[in-house]
Short mmCIF file of C-alpha atoms in Angstrom, two decimals:
data_model
loop_
_atom_site.label_atom_id
_atom_site.label_comp_id
_atom_site.label_asym_id
_atom_site.label_seq_id
_atom_site.Cartn_x
_atom_site.Cartn_y
_atom_site.Cartn_z
CA MET A 87 0.00 0.00 0.00
CA LEU A 88 2.82 2.38 0.90
CA ARG A 89 4.50 1.73 -2.46
CA THR A 90 1.23 2.48 -4.29
CA LEU A 91 0.75 5.76 -2.42
CA LEU A 92 4.32 6.84 -3.16
CA PHE A 93 3.89 6.01 -6.86
CA SER A 94 0.65 7.99 -7.02
CA ALA A 95 2.27 10.96 -5.35
CA LEU A 96 5.17 10.92 -7.80
CA LEU A 97 2.76 10.80 -10.72
CA ALA A 98 0.83 13.75 -9.34
CA LEU A 99 4.03 15.77 -9.02
CA ALA A 100 5.36 14.72 -12.41
CA GLY A 101 2.07 15.22 -14.30
CA PRO A 102 2.25 19.00 -14.81
CA ALA A 103 5.89 18.78 -15.79
CA LEU A 104 5.17 16.06 -18.34
CA ALA A 105 2.22 18.00 -19.73
CA GLN A 106 4.37 21.09 -20.14
CA GLY A 107 7.12 19.20 -21.95
CA PHE A 108 4.94 17.06 -24.23
CA PRO A 109 4.25 18.60 -27.68
CA SER A 110 0.59 19.22 -28.52
CA THR A 111 1.06 18.23 -32.17
CA PRO A 112 2.95 15.28 -33.62
CA PRO A 113 6.33 16.03 -35.16
CA GLU A 114 6.60 16.48 -38.91
CA PRO A 115 7.49 13.24 -40.72
CA GLY A 116 11.09 12.99 -41.78
CA PRO A 117 12.20 12.53 -45.38
CA PRO A 118 11.48 9.07 -46.82
CA LEU A 119 14.29 6.62 -46.29
CA PRO A 120 15.83 5.13 -49.44
CA PHE A 121 14.76 1.57 -50.18
CA GLU A 122 17.89 -0.19 -51.32
CA ILE A 123 18.47 -3.84 -52.10
CA PRO A 124 21.98 -5.26 -52.25
CA GLU A 125 22.97 -6.04 -55.81
CA GLY A 126 23.53 -9.71 -55.11
CA THR A 127 24.36 -12.29 -57.74
CA THR A 128 22.37 -13.35 -60.77
CA PHE A 129 23.26 -16.24 -63.03
CA ALA A 130 21.56 -18.75 -65.30
CA LEU A 131 22.07 -22.50 -65.47
CA ASP A 132 22.61 -24.07 -68.88
CA ASN A 133 19.10 -25.57 -68.76
CA GLY A 134 17.45 -22.17 -68.42
CA VAL A 135 16.91 -21.87 -64.67
CA ASP A 136 17.57 -18.25 -63.69
CA VAL A 137 18.96 -17.69 -60.20
CA THR A 138 19.11 -14.57 -58.04
CA LEU A 139 20.98 -14.55 -54.73
CA VAL A 140 20.48 -11.48 -52.54
CA PRO A 141 22.20 -11.02 -49.16
CA TYR A 142 19.68 -9.12 -47.06
CA GLY A 143 18.83 -8.30 -43.46
CA SER A 144 20.55 -9.09 -40.20
CA LEU A 145 18.56 -12.10 -38.97
CA PRO A 146 20.31 -15.45 -39.39
CA LYS A 147 17.62 -16.76 -41.73
CA ALA A 148 17.08 -17.11 -45.47
CA ASP A 149 14.11 -17.51 -47.81
CA VAL A 150 14.16 -19.72 -50.89
CA TYR A 151 11.58 -19.07 -53.60
CA ALA A 152 11.28 -21.33 -56.64
CA VAL A 153 8.85 -19.63 -59.03
CA VAL A 154 7.48 -21.38 -62.09
CA ARG A 155 5.69 -19.54 -64.88
CA VAL A 156 2.49 -21.58 -64.70
CA GLY A 157 -0.78 -20.81 -62.97
CA ASN A 158 -4.53 -20.76 -63.31
CA VAL A 159 -4.14 -18.91 -66.60
CA ASP A 160 -2.75 -22.14 -68.12
CA GLU A 161 -5.82 -24.22 -67.26
CA ALA A 162 -8.02 -25.43 -70.13
CA PRO A 163 -11.73 -24.55 -69.94
CA ASP A 164 -12.57 -28.04 -68.62
CA GLU A 165 -9.77 -28.22 -66.06
CA THR A 166 -10.35 -25.23 -63.78
CA GLY A 167 -8.62 -25.61 -60.45
CA ARG A 168 -5.96 -27.92 -61.92
CA ALA A 169 -3.04 -25.67 -60.92
CA ASP A 170 -4.28 -25.64 -57.32
CA LEU A 171 -4.57 -29.44 -57.24
CA LEU A 172 -1.02 -29.63 -58.57
CA THR A 173 0.50 -27.40 -55.90
CA SER A 174 -1.46 -29.17 -53.17
CA LEU A 175 0.22 -32.41 -54.27
CA LEU A 176 3.79 -31.11 -54.59
CA THR A 177 4.45 -31.31 -50.85
CA GLU A 178 2.65 -34.65 -50.49
CA GLY A 179 5.78 -36.59 -51.34
CA THR A 180 8.57 -36.96 -53.87
CA THR A 181 10.08 -40.04 -55.45
CA SER A 182 12.53 -40.19 -52.52
CA ARG A 183 10.72 -38.46 -49.64
CA SER A 184 7.32 -38.87 -48.04
CA ALA A 185 5.21 -35.87 -47.04
CA GLU A 186 6.19 -36.52 -43.43
CA GLN A 187 9.89 -36.52 -44.33
CA ILE A 188 9.57 -33.22 -46.21
CA ALA A 189 7.85 -31.57 -43.25
CA ARG A 190 10.23 -33.06 -40.69
CA GLU A 191 13.39 -32.10 -42.58
CA ALA A 192 12.18 -28.53 -42.98
CA ALA A 193 11.21 -28.35 -39.30
CA GLU A 194 14.64 -29.65 -38.26
CA MET A 195 16.11 -26.73 -40.22
CA GLY A 196 13.97 -24.34 -38.21
CA GLY A 197 11.46 -23.68 -40.97
CA SER A 198 8.93 -25.12 -43.37
CA VAL A 199 8.22 -25.71 -47.06
CA SER A 200 5.00 -24.86 -48.85
CA ALA A 201 3.62 -24.59 -52.37
CA GLY A 202 0.86 -22.54 -53.92
CA ALA A 203 -0.62 -21.52 -57.25
CA GLY A 204 -1.30 -18.01 -58.43
CA LEU A 205 -2.93 -16.72 -61.57
CA ASP A 206 0.36 -16.60 -63.50
CA GLN A 207 2.95 -18.22 -61.25
CA THR A 208 3.42 -21.26 -59.04
CA PHE A 209 5.58 -21.06 -55.93
CA VAL A 210 7.53 -23.58 -53.88
CA THR A 211 8.97 -21.65 -50.95
CA GLY A 212 10.65 -22.13 -47.63
CA ARG A 213 12.44 -20.29 -44.86
CA VAL A 214 15.10 -21.75 -42.59
CA LEU A 215 17.99 -20.82 -40.35
CA SER A 216 20.91 -19.49 -42.35
CA GLU A 217 23.24 -22.47 -41.98
CA PHE A 218 20.62 -24.74 -43.58
CA THR A 219 20.03 -22.62 -46.69
CA PRO A 220 21.88 -25.02 -49.05
CA ASP A 221 19.86 -27.92 -47.62
CA LEU A 222 16.64 -26.01 -48.18
CA VAL A 223 17.63 -25.33 -51.80
CA ARG A 224 18.08 -29.07 -52.31
CA LEU A 225 14.77 -29.85 -50.59
CA VAL A 226 12.86 -27.29 -52.66
CA GLY A 227 14.50 -28.69 -55.79
CA ASP A 228 13.35 -32.19 -54.93
CA VAL A 229 9.78 -31.05 -54.21
CA LEU A 230 9.57 -29.18 -57.49
CA ARG A 231 11.36 -31.66 -59.73
CA ASN A 232 10.32 -35.06 -58.41
CA PRO A 233 6.71 -35.05 -57.22
CA ALA A 234 5.38 -38.56 -56.54
CA PHE A 235 1.67 -37.71 -57.01
CA PRO A 236 0.54 -40.37 -54.49
CA GLU A 237 -2.95 -41.65 -55.27
CA ASP A 238 -4.18 -41.61 -51.65
CA ALA A 239 -3.00 -38.04 -51.16
CA PHE A 240 -4.72 -37.01 -54.39
CA GLU A 241 -8.06 -38.34 -53.18
CA ARG A 242 -7.73 -36.34 -49.96
CA VAL A 243 -6.62 -33.20 -51.80
CA GLN A 244 -9.54 -33.57 -54.21
CA ARG A 245 -12.03 -33.93 -51.33
CA ASP A 246 -10.55 -30.85 -49.65
CA ALA A 247 -10.88 -28.89 -52.89
CA LEU A 248 -14.54 -29.87 -53.25
CA ARG A 249 -15.27 -28.94 -49.63
CA GLY A 250 -13.48 -25.63 -50.11
CA ALA A 251 -15.50 -24.92 -53.24
CA ALA A 252 -18.77 -25.72 -51.44
CA VAL A 253 -17.88 -23.42 -48.54
CA ALA A 254 -16.84 -20.66 -50.95
CA ARG A 255 -20.18 -20.87 -52.75
CA SER A 256 -21.97 -20.26 -49.45
CA GLN A 257 -20.13 -16.94 -48.91
CA PRO A 258 -21.87 -13.93 -50.48
CA GLY A 259 -18.65 -11.96 -50.65
CA THR A 260 -16.94 -14.74 -52.58
CA LEU A 261 -19.94 -15.07 -54.90
CA ALA A 262 -19.77 -11.35 -55.63
CA GLN A 263 -16.05 -11.58 -56.35
CA ALA A 264 -16.58 -14.57 -58.65
CA ALA A 265 -19.42 -12.81 -60.50
CA PHE A 266 -17.23 -9.71 -60.87
CA TYR A 267 -14.41 -11.77 -62.39
CA GLU A 268 -16.83 -13.47 -64.79
CA THR A 269 -18.25 -10.09 -65.79
CA LEU A 270 -14.80 -8.68 -66.39
CA TYR A 271 -13.15 -11.64 -68.10
CA GLY A 272 -15.86 -13.58 -69.93
CA ASP A 273 -14.30 -16.72 -71.44
CA HIS A 274 -10.74 -15.97 -70.34
CA PRO A 275 -9.24 -18.38 -67.72
CA TYR A 276 -9.07 -15.52 -65.18
CA ALA A 277 -12.87 -15.65 -65.01
CA GLN A 278 -12.91 -18.97 -63.16
CA VAL A 279 -10.10 -18.54 -60.65
CA ILE A 280 -12.32 -17.58 -57.71
CA LEU A 281 -14.72 -20.52 -58.01
CA PRO A 282 -13.34 -23.40 -60.10
CA ASP A 283 -16.02 -25.55 -61.69
CA THR A 284 -17.05 -28.32 -59.29
CA GLU A 285 -17.44 -30.80 -62.14
CA ASP A 286 -13.87 -30.08 -63.26
CA ILE A 287 -12.55 -30.89 -59.79
CA GLU A 288 -14.66 -34.07 -59.59
CA ALA A 289 -13.45 -35.17 -63.03
CA ALA A 290 -9.78 -34.54 -62.24
CA THR A 291 -7.51 -37.56 -61.90
CA VAL A 292 -4.01 -37.93 -60.57
CA ASP A 293 -2.86 -38.75 -64.11
CA GLY A 294 -4.46 -35.55 -65.33
CA VAL A 295 -2.61 -33.53 -62.70
CA ARG A 296 0.63 -35.26 -63.65
CA GLN A 297 0.02 -34.39 -67.31
CA PHE A 298 -0.62 -30.75 -66.34
CA TYR A 299 2.69 -30.77 -64.48
CA GLU A 300 4.60 -32.29 -67.40
CA ALA A 301 3.06 -29.82 -69.85
CA ASN A 302 3.81 -26.74 -67.75
CA VAL A 303 6.68 -27.27 -65.32
CA GLY A 304 10.34 -27.34 -66.33
CA PRO A 305 13.66 -25.53 -66.02
CA GLN A 306 12.99 -22.98 -68.74
CA ARG A 307 9.99 -21.66 -66.81
CA THR A 308 11.69 -21.63 -63.41
CA ARG A 309 13.40 -18.83 -61.51
CA LEU A 310 15.03 -19.29 -58.13
CA TYR A 311 15.42 -16.53 -55.55
CA VAL A 312 17.44 -16.87 -52.34
CA VAL A 313 17.25 -13.85 -50.04
CA GLY A 314 18.63 -13.43 -46.53
CA GLN A 315 21.80 -14.35 -44.68
CA PHE A 316 23.62 -17.31 -46.24
CA ASP A 317 26.95 -18.61 -47.54
CA GLU A 318 26.78 -17.62 -51.20
CA ASP A 319 29.31 -20.15 -52.49
CA ALA A 320 27.60 -23.00 -50.65
CA VAL A 321 24.19 -21.94 -51.91
CA GLU A 322 25.36 -21.62 -55.51
CA ALA A 323 26.86 -25.11 -55.29
CA ALA A 324 23.57 -26.43 -53.91
CA VAL A 325 21.63 -24.73 -56.71
CA ARG A 326 23.80 -26.36 -59.36
CA GLU A 327 23.47 -29.72 -57.61
CA ALA A 328 19.69 -29.49 -57.15
CA PHE A 329 18.71 -27.93 -60.48
CA GLY A 330 21.70 -28.28 -62.82
CA ASP A 331 20.79 -31.65 -64.38
CA TRP A 332 17.11 -30.80 -64.82
CA SER A 333 16.29 -31.14 -68.51
CA GLY A 334 13.33 -31.19 -70.83
CA GLY A 335 10.06 -29.52 -70.00
CA PRO A 336 8.16 -26.83 -71.86
CA GLY A 337 9.55 -23.55 -73.12
CA MET A 338 8.56 -20.22 -71.65
CA SER A 339 4.98 -19.25 -72.40
CA GLN A 340 3.35 -15.86 -72.73
CA PRO A 341 -0.32 -16.24 -71.84
CA THR A 342 -2.82 -14.30 -73.87
CA PRO A 343 -4.01 -11.27 -71.88
CA PRO A 344 -7.76 -10.76 -71.66
CA GLU A 345 -9.37 -8.23 -73.94
CA ALA A 346 -10.38 -5.06 -72.18
CA GLN A 347 -14.14 -4.53 -71.97
CA SER A 348 -15.80 -1.18 -71.78
CA GLY A 349 -19.22 0.26 -71.12
CA ARG A 350 -21.45 0.07 -68.05
CA ARG A 351 -22.60 -3.42 -67.03
CA VAL A 352 -24.93 -4.11 -64.11
CA VAL A 353 -25.11 -7.68 -62.83
CA LEU A 354 -27.27 -8.99 -59.99
CA VAL A 355 -27.01 -12.38 -58.30
CA ASP A 356 -30.24 -12.98 -56.39
CA GLN A 357 -29.92 -13.98 -52.74
CA PRO A 358 -33.43 -13.85 -51.25
CA GLY A 359 -33.63 -12.44 -47.74
CA ALA A 360 -30.06 -11.16 -47.66
CA ALA A 361 -29.61 -8.46 -45.03
CA GLN A 362 -26.59 -7.10 -46.90
CA SER A 363 -25.66 -6.60 -50.53
CA ASN A 364 -22.12 -7.52 -51.49
CA VAL A 365 -21.08 -4.97 -54.06
CA TYR A 366 -18.20 -4.78 -56.54
CA VAL A 367 -17.71 -1.68 -58.66
CA GLY A 368 -14.71 -1.76 -60.98
CA LEU A 369 -13.17 -1.93 -64.41
CA PRO A 370 -10.05 -3.11 -66.29
CA THR A 371 -7.16 -0.69 -66.09
CA ILE A 372 -3.44 -0.36 -66.78
CA ASP A 373 -0.99 -3.07 -65.68
CA PRO A 374 2.36 -2.60 -63.86
CA SER A 375 4.30 -2.15 -67.11
CA ALA A 376 2.48 1.15 -67.75
CA GLU A 377 4.18 4.44 -66.91
CA ASP A 378 1.19 5.64 -64.87
CA TYR A 379 0.89 2.51 -62.72
CA VAL A 380 2.42 4.04 -59.57
CA ALA A 381 0.24 7.13 -60.00
CA LEU A 382 -2.74 4.79 -60.27
CA GLN A 383 -1.78 3.14 -56.99
CA VAL A 384 -1.58 6.54 -55.30
CA THR A 385 -4.95 7.43 -56.79
CA ASN A 386 -6.44 4.18 -55.54
CA ALA A 387 -5.14 4.78 -52.01
CA LEU A 388 -6.70 8.24 -51.99
CA LEU A 389 -9.97 7.15 -53.58
CA GLY A 390 -10.79 3.95 -51.70
CA GLY A 391 -7.66 2.00 -50.83
CA SER A 392 -6.92 3.28 -47.35
CA PHE A 393 -8.87 3.80 -44.14
CA GLY A 394 -8.81 7.56 -44.64
CA SER A 395 -9.78 7.41 -48.31
CA ARG A 396 -12.66 9.38 -49.81
CA ILE A 397 -15.03 6.49 -50.50
CA THR A 398 -14.41 5.00 -47.05
CA ARG A 399 -15.10 8.32 -45.32
CA ASN A 400 -18.20 8.83 -47.42
CA ILE A 401 -20.04 5.50 -47.23
CA ARG A 402 -18.66 4.30 -43.90
CA GLU A 403 -18.10 7.32 -41.69
CA ASP A 404 -20.58 9.86 -43.09
CA LYS A 405 -23.45 7.66 -44.38
CA GLY A 406 -23.04 4.48 -42.35
CA TYR A 407 -23.94 2.24 -45.31
CA THR A 408 -21.16 -0.27 -44.68
CA TYR A 409 -18.54 -1.24 -42.15
CA SER A 410 -15.50 -2.28 -44.17
CA PRO A 411 -15.31 -0.92 -47.72
CA GLY A 412 -12.08 -0.91 -49.67
CA SER A 413 -10.61 -0.67 -53.12
CA SER A 414 -7.52 -2.13 -54.74
CA VAL A 415 -5.62 -2.46 -57.98
CA SER A 416 -5.22 -6.15 -58.79
CA ALA A 417 -2.45 -6.96 -61.27
CA ARG A 418 -1.60 -9.98 -63.38
CA TYR A 419 0.47 -10.47 -66.53
CA ARG A 420 -0.31 -7.59 -68.89
CA ASP A 421 -3.62 -7.02 -67.15
CA ALA A 422 -5.05 -5.31 -64.10
CA PHE A 423 -8.34 -4.08 -62.74
CA TRP A 424 -9.43 -1.57 -60.14
CA ALA A 425 -12.37 -2.45 -57.91
CA GLU A 426 -14.17 -1.05 -54.89
CA GLN A 427 -15.92 -3.67 -52.77
CA ALA A 428 -18.26 -3.36 -49.81
CA ALA A 429 -20.95 -5.26 -47.92
CA VAL A 430 -23.78 -2.71 -47.81
CA VAL A 431 -27.03 -2.79 -45.86
CA THR A 432 -29.63 -3.92 -48.41
CA PRO A 433 -31.91 -0.84 -48.36
CA GLN A 434 -28.90 1.41 -49.11
CA THR A 435 -27.40 -0.60 -51.97
CA GLY A 436 -28.28 1.92 -54.67
CA PRO A 437 -27.29 4.99 -52.62
CA ALA A 438 -23.93 3.39 -51.75
CA ILE A 439 -23.17 2.74 -55.41
CA SER A 440 -24.19 6.29 -56.27
CA GLU A 441 -21.72 7.64 -53.72
CA ILE A 442 -18.92 5.43 -55.08
CA LEU A 443 -19.54 6.70 -58.62
CA TYR A 444 -19.83 10.25 -57.30
CA GLU A 445 -16.39 10.03 -55.68
CA ILE A 446 -14.88 8.73 -58.93
CA ASP A 447 -16.45 11.53 -60.96
CA SER A 448 -15.45 14.12 -58.36
CA LEU A 449 -11.80 13.09 -58.40
CA ALA A 450 -11.80 12.95 -62.20
CA THR A 451 -12.85 16.59 -62.41
CA THR A 452 -11.20 18.23 -59.40
CA ALA A 453 -7.62 17.59 -58.26
CA PRO A 454 -7.14 16.84 -54.56
CA SER A 455 -5.45 19.34 -52.27
CA ALA A 456 -1.72 19.03 -51.74
CA ASP A 457 -2.29 18.24 -48.05
CA GLU A 458 -4.72 15.39 -48.80
CA LEU A 459 -2.33 13.92 -51.35
CA GLU A 460 0.67 14.24 -49.04
CA GLY A 461 -1.12 12.27 -46.33
CA ILE A 462 -1.85 9.45 -48.77
CA GLN A 463 1.72 9.50 -50.09
CA ASN A 464 3.08 9.15 -46.55
CA TYR A 465 0.74 6.22 -45.94
CA LEU A 466 1.59 4.45 -49.19
CA ALA A 467 5.34 4.97 -48.88
CA GLY A 468 5.34 3.80 -45.28
CA THR A 469 3.32 0.63 -45.90
CA PHE A 470 5.42 -0.21 -48.96
CA VAL A 471 8.67 -0.10 -47.01
CA LEU A 472 7.11 -2.03 -44.13
CA GLN A 473 5.68 -4.77 -46.35
CA ASN A 474 8.92 -5.32 -48.24
CA SER A 475 11.46 -5.03 -45.45
CA SER A 476 11.87 -8.77 -45.06
CA ALA A 477 13.65 -11.47 -47.02
CA GLY A 478 10.33 -13.01 -48.05
CA GLY A 479 8.97 -9.63 -49.11
CA ILE A 480 12.04 -8.97 -51.24
CA ALA A 481 11.88 -12.41 -52.89
CA SER A 482 8.19 -12.00 -53.61
CA TYR A 483 8.67 -8.57 -55.13
CA LEU A 484 11.60 -9.72 -57.29
CA ALA A 485 9.29 -12.41 -58.70
CA PHE A 486 6.72 -9.67 -59.37
CA LEU A 487 9.30 -7.60 -61.25
CA ASP A 488 10.35 -10.56 -63.41
CA LEU A 489 6.75 -11.46 -64.24
CA HIS A 490 6.01 -7.96 -65.45
CA GLY A 491 9.40 -7.33 -67.10
CA LEU A 492 10.30 -4.47 -64.75
CA ASP A 493 13.77 -3.35 -63.74
CA ARG A 494 14.93 -3.39 -60.14
CA ASP A 495 14.74 0.41 -60.26
CA TYR A 496 10.98 0.02 -60.03
CA LEU A 497 11.39 -1.36 -56.53
CA GLU A 498 14.18 0.94 -55.36
CA ASP A 499 12.63 4.11 -56.83
CA TYR A 500 9.07 3.27 -55.80
CA VAL A 501 8.91 5.61 -52.79
CA GLU A 502 10.44 8.45 -54.79
CA ARG A 503 7.91 7.89 -57.58
CA VAL A 504 5.05 7.89 -55.09
CA TYR A 505 6.11 11.32 -53.84
CA ALA A 506 6.53 12.58 -57.41
CA VAL A 507 2.79 12.18 -58.11
CA THR A 508 1.05 15.57 -58.24
CA PRO A 509 -2.56 16.47 -57.49
CA GLU A 510 -3.13 16.98 -61.22
CA ASP A 511 -1.68 13.51 -61.90
CA VAL A 512 -4.32 12.02 -59.58
CA ARG A 513 -7.11 13.87 -61.36
CA ARG A 514 -5.81 12.91 -64.81
CA VAL A 515 -5.29 9.24 -63.87
CA THR A 516 -8.80 9.04 -62.46
CA GLU A 517 -10.23 10.53 -65.64
CA GLU A 518 -8.15 8.34 -68.00
CA TYR A 519 -8.30 4.98 -66.26
CA LEU A 520 -11.23 4.91 -63.80
CA GLY A 521 -14.07 6.29 -65.88
CA ALA A 522 -17.27 5.70 -63.95
CA ASP A 523 -19.19 5.12 -67.20
CA ASP A 524 -17.10 2.01 -67.92
CA THR A 525 -17.51 0.36 -64.53
CA ALA A 526 -18.99 -3.07 -64.03
CA ILE A 527 -21.41 -3.06 -61.10
CA VAL A 528 -21.91 -6.50 -59.56
CA VAL A 529 -24.21 -7.13 -56.62
CA VAL A 530 -25.11 -10.25 -54.67
CA GLY A 531 -28.26 -9.41 -52.75
CA ASP A 532 -32.01 -9.69 -52.36
CA ARG A 533 -33.45 -9.07 -55.83
CA SER A 534 -36.86 -8.05 -54.48
CA VAL A 535 -35.25 -5.09 -52.72
CA VAL A 536 -32.18 -4.38 -54.82
CA GLU A 537 -33.21 -4.64 -58.48
CA GLU A 538 -35.18 -1.42 -58.51
CA GLN A 539 -32.28 0.39 -56.80
CA LEU A 540 -29.90 -0.79 -59.52
CA ALA A 541 -32.09 0.20 -62.47
CA PRO A 542 -30.80 3.81 -62.63
CA PHE A 543 -27.28 2.53 -63.31
CA GLY A 544 -28.20 0.57 -66.46
CA GLY A 545 -29.96 -2.55 -67.67
CA VAL A 546 -29.80 -5.11 -64.87
CA GLN A 547 -28.67 -8.60 -65.86
CA ILE A 548 -29.88 -11.29 -63.45
CA THR A 549 -27.45 -14.18 -63.28
CA THR A 550 -26.27 -17.07 -61.14
CA VAL A 551 -22.80 -18.22 -60.14
CA GLN A 552 -22.16 -21.90 -60.84
#
């Protein structure tokens, strides 16, 4: 008790002094720190495997990323979800290791190994303590090069995929996303990546997955990134041992980008009794190879891509139509789209969409103030540095640069380019690339309440998501 009284007395005495010395306003942010990546070493094996080794960070760990240029975009119309089945099987065993051995060896190195499919790329990745980096390179090489495709594991993976698809189809937000992709991409493979066809998954066989692997995986489509603290000579020797005698396989492919669609489209997926409408408003836009792409990202952050953005303040804070709206620019090879998404209370579906379109039109005609833009630039620059200040973040971004044919300057100059965007750039980019008249408006909600609200935006197409 005595100690508590003494502490309280000291606080009471110190309070006024602390209040006098504490500034009433936060200090001005300092200049942005440069984002520099060590040059590292890049070389190519005779079979076509490109390798990038980057010493980075101070932690005694390293990340290994094997990236193959194959993804959902390479699936035929009757084999949607095939790339995901493939990557689920890669860690289920090789011709010399069981799934348990793969997991145990990685754990004994202080890390793990995983695999996953993206729209354009497939990844086999791992992170371990530094001294085990060469061993991880060899383990990743075995997982990628020698999958066993065990029949029993395939049956389990297939059941998991079907259960996942069933759960996804019960989620209104996922249905809205799938309907938005179908509206944007039509017959292109990107249209089916959110909800692969259930019949395709049921019809898949382990031989079919093996054939997909043989048709799409090989040294000429593979890049290897090792980032972190490691012995470079030992890692290079391990790379040559693990990947050097890999031969055959397909050549590099350049998937056909989807054709851009224009004009207003309004799509409604009926969900009787829904208390909320899941809304997507968006359109195709420029991809990362375009000069204005960074300016577009700044514009997105100001328009709807941050908590303090205009659309968020409007429909969340001011109107109370939704709790968690947000927008993003989603990029893939030679393609990208911008989209605002929100779960809106059903009676306010139409008004919420009106406000979203209003904010687009407003920014397309009137440049933001310098202060508003500066706040967004600080946010975007800060989150970029934070997200990429890790070995895994660097490896992932290097794979992004290679996919889109960008120089490393894109990464190192990113913060500087963010701050170079002017208010007039934001207005111009909004006008050129986010025209409200070309937006697709997709809603999953109660038709009896929502259809009439959507009518002012254009002819409403009623559809279902299979």
